[in-house]
């Protein structure tokens, strides 16, 4: 896989496919100076259509929340933004090349930092850690493409929480010529100076420049190259809203433990997700239907009796090409201890095989996001809890999303598997 690096009048960008405008969509670029097709103008064209559609990460109080669907941000499409040689009008050309951005890897880096005793816990420190991870994963996503991988981000401060809002617009595959052109046009010494100069916020730093800067100025450089735009308006030129609404519901990657029920104590690992919980009144009842629901989207599994939740636990499912398969299966094998992975040579205590696949539920590390090679990991205590209550033949539903009933109420199992 290869791509032509950018020239002075063309930008090659790996952009989340969800941010691309529809084929029949009318975009007006009247606000741009089409007589000067410089890289800065082309970036404005790109930001004009991409930024209003981008989901936003809210970094605040040692937490990372997102107001979109993360899987939609993972598939990257190669495009070229250029200007027509005759008319000067901006032009977007979709190229036949794609890549994948590893958001699970980003969240792993962030969760590791949160557990570090030296982590400051400020929005600025969290933003630095987050963008360092974005930069690292951008380099991996751009492997095989020509040009320097420069993450394209928007940044704004949330007045209500004082947290930092960051949106990922894609990865610029920059060549040295266009890089030099952009650097010569940047307005100031920090990401605040762009606004003072009447421009978007830009920062394009390298390690040498960062050495002499404080944390605030180096916030989004992460001692590596990054290009940052100020938070863009979510309205097109005609005032009609475009893409995702601002201020939408944010979903945390590191949920606070606020559920009902009795906590199942976990001593074998430190959790970043809600603790396992059991519901005594449901557990003690007779039942005619027992099943396990694995909710991939919520990274949580439920032991359900006659439509009521008896037990729930955090999990970690498959990532990337080793995604956990969706569907309805049965537990076909149970081995409490002694099961060893023949490939990875790791123990799999509390092993419960799902269907006839080399995939099962078992004890494993939970970083707070999908990270396994296809299996359904859970704390050792949860694996043994389910092991003791779910015999061979128990139905296992693995779905993308599920709206569980309120604890203590009866509700039908309505799940969505894409």
Coordinates of C-alpha atoms in Angstrom, one line a residue:
X1 CA 0.0 0.0 0.0
X2 CA 1.4 3.4 -0.9
X3 CA 0.3 6.9 -1.5
X4 CA 1.7 10.0 -3.1
X5 CA 2.8 12.5 -0.5
X6 CA 1.4 15.9 -0.6
X7 CA 2.5 18.8 -2.8
X8 CA 2.1 22.5 -2.3
X9 CA -1.4 22.4 -3.8
X10 CA -2.5 18.9 -2.6
X11 CA -3.0 17.3 0.8
X12 CA -3.1 13.5 1.3
X13 CA -5.1 12.7 4.4
X14 CA -6.3 9.5 6.1
X15 CA -9.7 10.6 7.4
X16 CA -12.3 8.7 9.4
X17 CA -14.8 7.4 6.9
X18 CA -17.7 8.8 9.0
X19 CA -16.5 12.3 8.4
X20 CA -16.7 12.2 4.6
X21 CA -19.5 14.2 3.0
X22 CA -22.2 12.3 1.1
X23 CA -21.9 12.1 -2.7
X24 CA -25.0 14.3 -3.2
X25 CA -24.1 16.8 -0.5
X26 CA -23.6 20.4 -1.5
X27 CA -20.7 22.1 0.2
X28 CA -20.1 25.8 -0.2
X29 CA -16.5 27.1 0.0
X30 CA -17.3 30.7 -0.7
X31 CA -15.5 31.8 2.4
X32 CA -12.1 30.6 1.1
X33 CA -9.7 32.5 -1.1
X34 CA -9.6 30.2 -4.1
X35 CA -7.0 32.4 -5.8
X36 CA -4.4 31.3 -3.3
X37 CA -4.4 27.5 -3.3
X38 CA -1.8 27.2 -0.5
X39 CA -1.7 24.4 2.0
X40 CA -3.3 26.6 4.7
X41 CA -6.3 27.2 2.5
X42 CA -6.7 23.5 1.7
X43 CA -6.6 22.7 5.4
X44 CA -9.4 25.2 5.9
X45 CA -11.4 23.4 3.2
X46 CA -10.7 20.1 4.9
X47 CA -11.6 21.4 8.4
X48 CA -14.8 23.0 7.0
X49 CA -16.4 19.6 6.1
X50 CA -14.6 17.3 8.6
X51 CA -14.7 19.1 11.9
X52 CA -18.5 19.5 12.3
X53 CA -18.9 15.8 11.8
X54 CA -16.2 14.6 14.2
X55 CA -17.1 13.1 17.5
X56 CA -15.5 14.7 20.5
X57 CA -13.4 13.3 23.4
X58 CA -13.9 15.1 26.6
X59 CA -10.9 14.9 28.9
X60 CA -11.7 16.0 32.4
X61 CA -11.1 14.9 36.0
X62 CA -9.0 11.9 35.2
X63 CA -11.7 10.6 32.8
X64 CA -12.1 10.2 29.0
X65 CA -15.6 10.4 27.5
X66 CA -16.8 10.3 23.9
X67 CA -20.0 11.5 22.3
X68 CA -19.9 9.3 19.2
X69 CA -19.5 5.7 18.1
X70 CA -15.8 4.8 18.4
X71 CA -15.9 2.1 15.7
X72 CA -17.0 4.8 13.2
X73 CA -13.7 6.7 14.0
X74 CA -11.5 3.6 13.4
X75 CA -11.9 3.1 9.6
X76 CA -9.7 5.5 7.8
X77 CA -10.1 6.4 4.1
X78 CA -7.4 8.1 2.0
X79 CA -8.4 11.3 0.4
X80 CA -6.7 14.1 -1.5
X81 CA -7.7 17.7 -1.0
X82 CA -6.6 19.9 -3.9
X83 CA -7.6 22.9 -6.0
X84 CA -8.7 22.8 -9.6
X85 CA -6.0 24.0 -11.9
X86 CA -8.3 26.2 -14.0
X87 CA -11.0 27.5 -11.6
X88 CA -9.1 27.2 -8.3
X89 CA -12.1 25.6 -6.7
X90 CA -11.3 23.1 -3.9
X91 CA -11.7 19.4 -4.9
X92 CA -11.9 16.3 -2.7
X93 CA -10.7 13.0 -4.3
X94 CA -11.3 9.7 -2.6
X95 CA -8.4 7.3 -3.2
X96 CA -8.7 3.5 -3.2
X97 CA -6.7 2.9 0.0
X98 CA -7.8 2.5 3.6
X99 CA -6.3 2.0 7.0
X100 CA -7.3 1.3 10.6
X101 CA -6.8 3.5 13.7
X102 CA -6.4 1.6 16.9
X103 CA -8.5 3.5 19.5
X104 CA -8.2 0.5 21.9
X105 CA -4.4 1.1 21.9
X106 CA -5.0 4.8 22.7
X107 CA -7.3 3.9 25.6
X108 CA -4.8 1.4 26.9
X109 CA -2.1 4.1 27.0
X110 CA -4.5 6.5 28.8
X111 CA -5.7 3.9 31.4
X112 CA -2.0 3.0 32.1
X113 CA -1.3 6.6 32.8
X114 CA -4.3 7.0 35.0
X115 CA -3.0 4.2 37.2
X116 CA 0.5 5.8 37.4
X117 CA 1.2 7.3 40.9
X118 CA 2.9 10.3 39.2
X119 CA -0.1 11.2 37.0
X120 CA -1.1 14.8 37.7
X121 CA -4.8 14.4 37.0
X122 CA -5.3 17.8 35.4
X123 CA -7.1 18.2 32.1
X124 CA -3.8 19.4 30.5
X125 CA -1.9 16.4 31.7
X126 CA -4.7 14.1 30.5
X127 CA -4.7 15.8 27.1
X128 CA -0.9 15.4 26.8
X129 CA -1.2 11.7 27.6
X130 CA -4.1 11.3 25.2
X131 CA -2.4 13.1 22.3
X132 CA 0.8 11.2 22.8
X133 CA -1.1 8.0 22.4
X134 CA -2.9 9.4 19.3
X135 CA 0.4 10.3 17.8
X136 CA 1.8 6.9 18.4
X137 CA -1.2 5.1 16.9
X138 CA -1.2 7.6 13.9
X139 CA 2.3 6.5 13.0
X140 CA 1.1 2.8 13.0
X141 CA -2.0 3.6 11.0
X142 CA 0.1 5.4 8.4
X143 CA 2.6 2.6 7.8
X144 CA 2.9 1.9 4.1
X145 CA 1.9 5.4 3.1
X146 CA 4.4 8.0 1.9
X147 CA 4.8 11.1 4.0
X148 CA 5.1 12.0 7.7
X149 CA 2.1 11.0 9.8
X150 CA 0.8 14.2 11.4
X151 CA -2.4 13.8 13.5
X152 CA -5.1 16.4 12.7
X153 CA -7.0 17.5 15.8
X154 CA -9.4 20.2 16.9
X155 CA -9.3 21.5 20.4
X156 CA -11.6 23.5 22.6
X157 CA -12.1 24.1 26.3
X158 CA -15.5 23.3 27.8
X159 CA -16.6 26.3 29.8
X160 CA -18.9 24.2 32.0
X161 CA -16.3 21.7 33.2
X162 CA -13.0 23.4 32.2
X163 CA -12.2 20.1 30.6
X164 CA -10.5 19.8 27.2
X165 CA -12.5 18.7 24.2
X166 CA -10.4 17.0 21.4
X167 CA -11.7 15.8 18.1
X168 CA -9.7 13.5 15.7
X169 CA -10.0 14.6 12.1
X170 CA -7.5 12.2 10.5
X171 CA -3.8 11.9 9.7
X172 CA -2.0 14.2 7.3
X173 CA 0.6 12.4 5.2
X174 CA 2.9 15.4 5.1
X175 CA 6.0 15.9 2.8
X176 CA 8.8 18.2 3.8
X177 CA 7.9 20.9 1.2
X178 CA 4.4 21.4 2.4
X179 CA 5.5 21.0 6.1
X180 CA 7.9 23.9 5.6
X181 CA 5.2 26.0 4.0
X182 CA 2.8 25.4 6.9
X183 CA 5.4 26.1 9.5
X184 CA 6.3 29.4 7.9
X185 CA 2.7 30.5 8.0
X186 CA 1.9 29.6 11.6
X187 CA 1.0 32.7 13.7
X188 CA 2.7 32.3 17.1
X189 CA 4.5 30.4 19.9
X190 CA 1.6 28.6 21.5
X191 CA -1.8 27.2 20.7
X192 CA -3.5 30.3 22.1
X193 CA -1.6 32.7 19.8
X194 CA -3.5 31.5 16.7
X195 CA -6.8 33.0 18.0
X196 CA -5.1 36.3 18.8
X197 CA -3.8 36.4 15.3
X198 CA -7.4 36.0 14.0
X199 CA -6.7 32.4 12.7
X200 CA -7.6 29.0 13.8
X201 CA -5.4 27.5 16.6
X202 CA -2.4 25.9 15.1
X203 CA 0.5 24.1 16.6
X204 CA 3.2 22.2 14.7
X205 CA 6.1 21.4 17.0
X206 CA 9.0 19.0 17.1
X207 CA 11.0 17.7 20.0
X208 CA 13.6 20.5 19.8
X209 CA 11.0 23.2 20.1
X210 CA 9.2 21.5 22.9
X211 CA 12.2 21.4 25.1
X212 CA 11.9 25.1 25.8
X213 CA 8.2 25.2 26.3
X214 CA 6.0 24.7 29.4
X215 CA 3.3 22.1 29.7
X216 CA 0.6 24.4 28.4
X217 CA 2.4 25.4 25.3
X218 CA 3.5 21.8 24.6
X219 CA 0.1 20.4 25.5
X220 CA -0.8 18.9 22.1
X221 CA 2.7 18.4 20.7
X222 CA 3.5 15.4 22.9
X223 CA 7.2 16.0 21.9
X224 CA 6.1 15.0 18.4
X225 CA 4.5 16.6 15.4
X226 CA 0.8 17.5 15.5
X227 CA -1.4 20.0 13.7
X228 CA -4.2 21.4 15.8
X229 CA -7.1 23.5 14.7
X230 CA -9.3 25.5 17.0
X231 CA -12.7 24.0 17.8
X232 CA -14.8 24.5 14.6
X233 CA -18.3 25.7 14.4
X234 CA -20.9 22.9 13.8
X235 CA -22.7 25.0 11.2
X236 CA -22.2 25.3 7.5
X237 CA -22.1 28.6 5.7
X238 CA -25.9 28.7 5.3
X239 CA -26.4 28.2 9.1
X240 CA -27.8 24.7 8.8
X241 CA -26.3 22.3 11.3
X242 CA -24.0 19.6 9.9
X243 CA -23.0 16.3 11.4
X244 CA -23.1 15.5 15.1
X245 CA -24.8 17.9 17.5
X246 CA -22.5 19.6 20.0
X247 CA -23.2 19.0 23.6
X248 CA -24.5 15.5 23.0
X249 CA -24.4 12.7 25.5
X250 CA -20.8 11.7 26.4
X251 CA -20.1 8.1 27.4
X252 CA -17.1 7.5 29.6
X253 CA -14.5 4.8 28.9
X254 CA -13.8 4.6 32.6
X255 CA -17.3 4.5 34.2
X256 CA -17.8 5.4 37.8
X257 CA -19.2 2.6 40.0
X258 CA -22.8 3.7 40.6
X259 CA -24.8 0.5 40.0
X260 CA -27.3 -1.1 42.3
X261 CA -26.9 -4.6 43.8
X262 CA -24.1 -6.1 45.9
X263 CA -20.6 -5.8 44.8
X264 CA -18.6 -9.0 44.2
X265 CA -15.2 -8.3 45.7
X266 CA -12.4 -8.6 43.2
X267 CA -8.9 -9.0 44.7
X268 CA -7.0 -10.4 41.7
X269 CA -6.8 -7.2 39.7
X270 CA -7.5 -3.5 39.8
X271 CA -10.6 -2.6 37.8
X272 CA -11.2 0.6 35.7
X273 CA -14.8 -0.5 35.0
X274 CA -17.7 -1.0 37.4
X275 CA -17.3 -3.9 39.8
X276 CA -19.2 -7.1 39.3
X277 CA -22.5 -7.1 41.1
X278 CA -25.0 -9.8 42.1
X279 CA -28.7 -9.5 42.9
X280 CA -29.6 -11.9 45.8
X281 CA -33.4 -11.9 45.3
X282 CA -33.0 -13.0 41.6
X283 CA -30.2 -15.5 42.3
X284 CA -32.3 -17.3 44.9
X285 CA -35.4 -17.7 42.7
X286 CA -36.4 -20.8 40.7
X287 CA -36.0 -20.2 36.9
X288 CA -37.1 -21.8 33.6
X289 CA -34.7 -19.8 31.4
X290 CA -31.1 -19.1 32.2
X291 CA -28.8 -17.4 29.8
X292 CA -25.7 -15.2 29.5
X293 CA -25.8 -12.0 27.6
X294 CA -22.4 -10.5 26.4
X295 CA -22.8 -6.9 25.6
X296 CA -19.9 -5.9 23.4
X297 CA -20.7 -2.2 23.3
X298 CA -20.9 -1.9 27.1
X299 CA -18.0 -4.4 27.7
X300 CA -20.2 -6.1 30.3
X301 CA -21.7 -9.6 30.6
X302 CA -24.9 -10.6 32.4
X303 CA -26.2 -13.8 33.9
X304 CA -30.0 -13.5 33.3
X305 CA -32.8 -15.6 34.9
X306 CA -36.2 -15.4 33.2
X307 CA -35.4 -11.9 31.9
X308 CA -34.0 -10.6 35.2
X309 CA -30.4 -9.8 35.9
X310 CA -28.9 -12.1 38.5
X311 CA -25.2 -11.1 38.0
X312 CA -23.2 -8.7 35.9
X313 CA -19.5 -8.3 35.3
X314 CA -17.1 -6.2 33.4
X315 CA -15.4 -7.9 30.5
X316 CA -12.8 -7.4 27.7
X317 CA -13.7 -8.9 24.3
X318 CA -11.8 -9.3 21.1
X319 CA -10.2 -6.4 19.2
X320 CA -9.3 -5.7 15.6
X321 CA -9.1 -8.7 13.3
X322 CA -9.8 -11.0 16.3
X323 CA -13.2 -9.6 17.1
X324 CA -15.4 -11.8 19.3
X325 CA -18.1 -13.4 17.0
X326 CA -21.7 -12.3 17.5
X327 CA -24.6 -14.7 17.7
X328 CA -26.4 -17.2 19.9
X329 CA -24.3 -20.2 21.2
X330 CA -24.2 -22.7 24.0
X331 CA -21.6 -23.4 26.6
X332 CA -20.1 -26.7 25.4
X333 CA -17.1 -27.3 27.8
X334 CA -16.2 -26.2 31.3
X335 CA -12.7 -26.5 32.9
X336 CA -12.3 -24.8 36.3
X337 CA -8.5 -24.8 36.3
X338 CA -5.7 -26.4 34.3
X339 CA -6.8 -25.1 30.9
X340 CA -3.7 -23.6 29.1
X341 CA -3.7 -21.7 25.8
X342 CA -1.8 -23.8 23.3
X343 CA -0.8 -20.7 21.3
X344 CA -0.1 -18.0 24.0
X345 CA 0.8 -20.5 26.7
X346 CA -1.2 -18.6 29.3
X347 CA -3.6 -20.2 31.9
X348 CA -7.3 -19.8 31.3
X349 CA -9.0 -20.4 34.7
X350 CA -12.7 -20.6 34.7
X351 CA -12.8 -21.7 31.1
X352 CA -16.2 -22.0 29.5
X353 CA -16.1 -22.8 25.8
X354 CA -18.6 -20.9 23.6
X355 CA -20.1 -23.1 20.9
X356 CA -17.6 -25.2 19.0
X357 CA -15.2 -22.3 18.6
X358 CA -11.7 -21.8 20.1
X359 CA -13.3 -19.0 22.1
X360 CA -14.5 -19.0 25.6
X361 CA -15.2 -17.0 28.8
X362 CA -12.4 -17.1 31.3
X363 CA -10.3 -15.1 33.7
X364 CA -8.1 -12.4 32.1
X365 CA -6.8 -8.8 32.4
X366 CA -9.4 -6.1 31.9
X367 CA -7.9 -2.8 30.6
X368 CA -11.4 -1.2 30.2
X369 CA -11.9 -1.8 26.5
X370 CA -11.7 -4.7 23.9
X371 CA -8.2 -6.2 24.1
X372 CA -8.4 -10.0 23.8
X373 CA -7.7 -12.3 20.9
X374 CA -11.4 -13.2 20.6
X375 CA -12.2 -14.6 24.1
X376 CA -14.4 -13.0 26.7
X377 CA -12.2 -12.0 29.6
X378 CA -13.5 -11.3 33.1
X379 CA -12.1 -11.2 36.6
X380 CA -11.3 -14.5 38.2
X381 CA -14.0 -14.0 40.8
X382 CA -16.6 -13.4 38.0
X383 CA -15.4 -16.4 36.0
X384 CA -15.8 -18.7 39.0
X385 CA -19.2 -17.1 39.9
X386 CA -20.6 -17.8 36.5
X387 CA -18.9 -21.2 36.2
X388 CA -20.6 -22.4 39.4
X389 CA -24.1 -21.3 38.2
X390 CA -24.1 -21.9 34.4
X391 CA -24.0 -25.6 33.4
X392 CA -23.0 -26.9 30.0
X393 CA -25.8 -26.1 27.6
X394 CA -26.5 -22.6 28.9
X395 CA -27.3 -20.2 26.1
X396 CA -24.8 -17.4 25.5
X397 CA -25.9 -14.4 23.4
X398 CA -23.1 -12.2 22.1
X399 CA -24.5 -8.9 20.8
X400 CA -23.3 -5.4 19.9
X401 CA -25.7 -3.7 22.2
X402 CA -28.4 -4.6 24.8
X403 CA -30.6 -2.5 27.0
X404 CA -30.7 -4.5 30.3
X405 CA -33.9 -4.3 32.4
X406 CA -33.8 -2.4 35.7
X407 CA -32.6 -4.7 38.4
X408 CA -35.6 -6.5 40.0
X409 CA -37.9 -6.0 37.0
X410 CA -38.8 -8.5 34.3
X411 CA -38.1 -7.5 30.7
X412 CA -37.7 -9.4 27.5
X413 CA -34.3 -10.0 26.1
X414 CA -34.0 -7.5 23.2
X415 CA -30.5 -7.3 21.8
X416 CA -28.9 -5.9 18.7
X417 CA -26.3 -7.8 16.8
X418 CA -24.9 -6.1 13.7

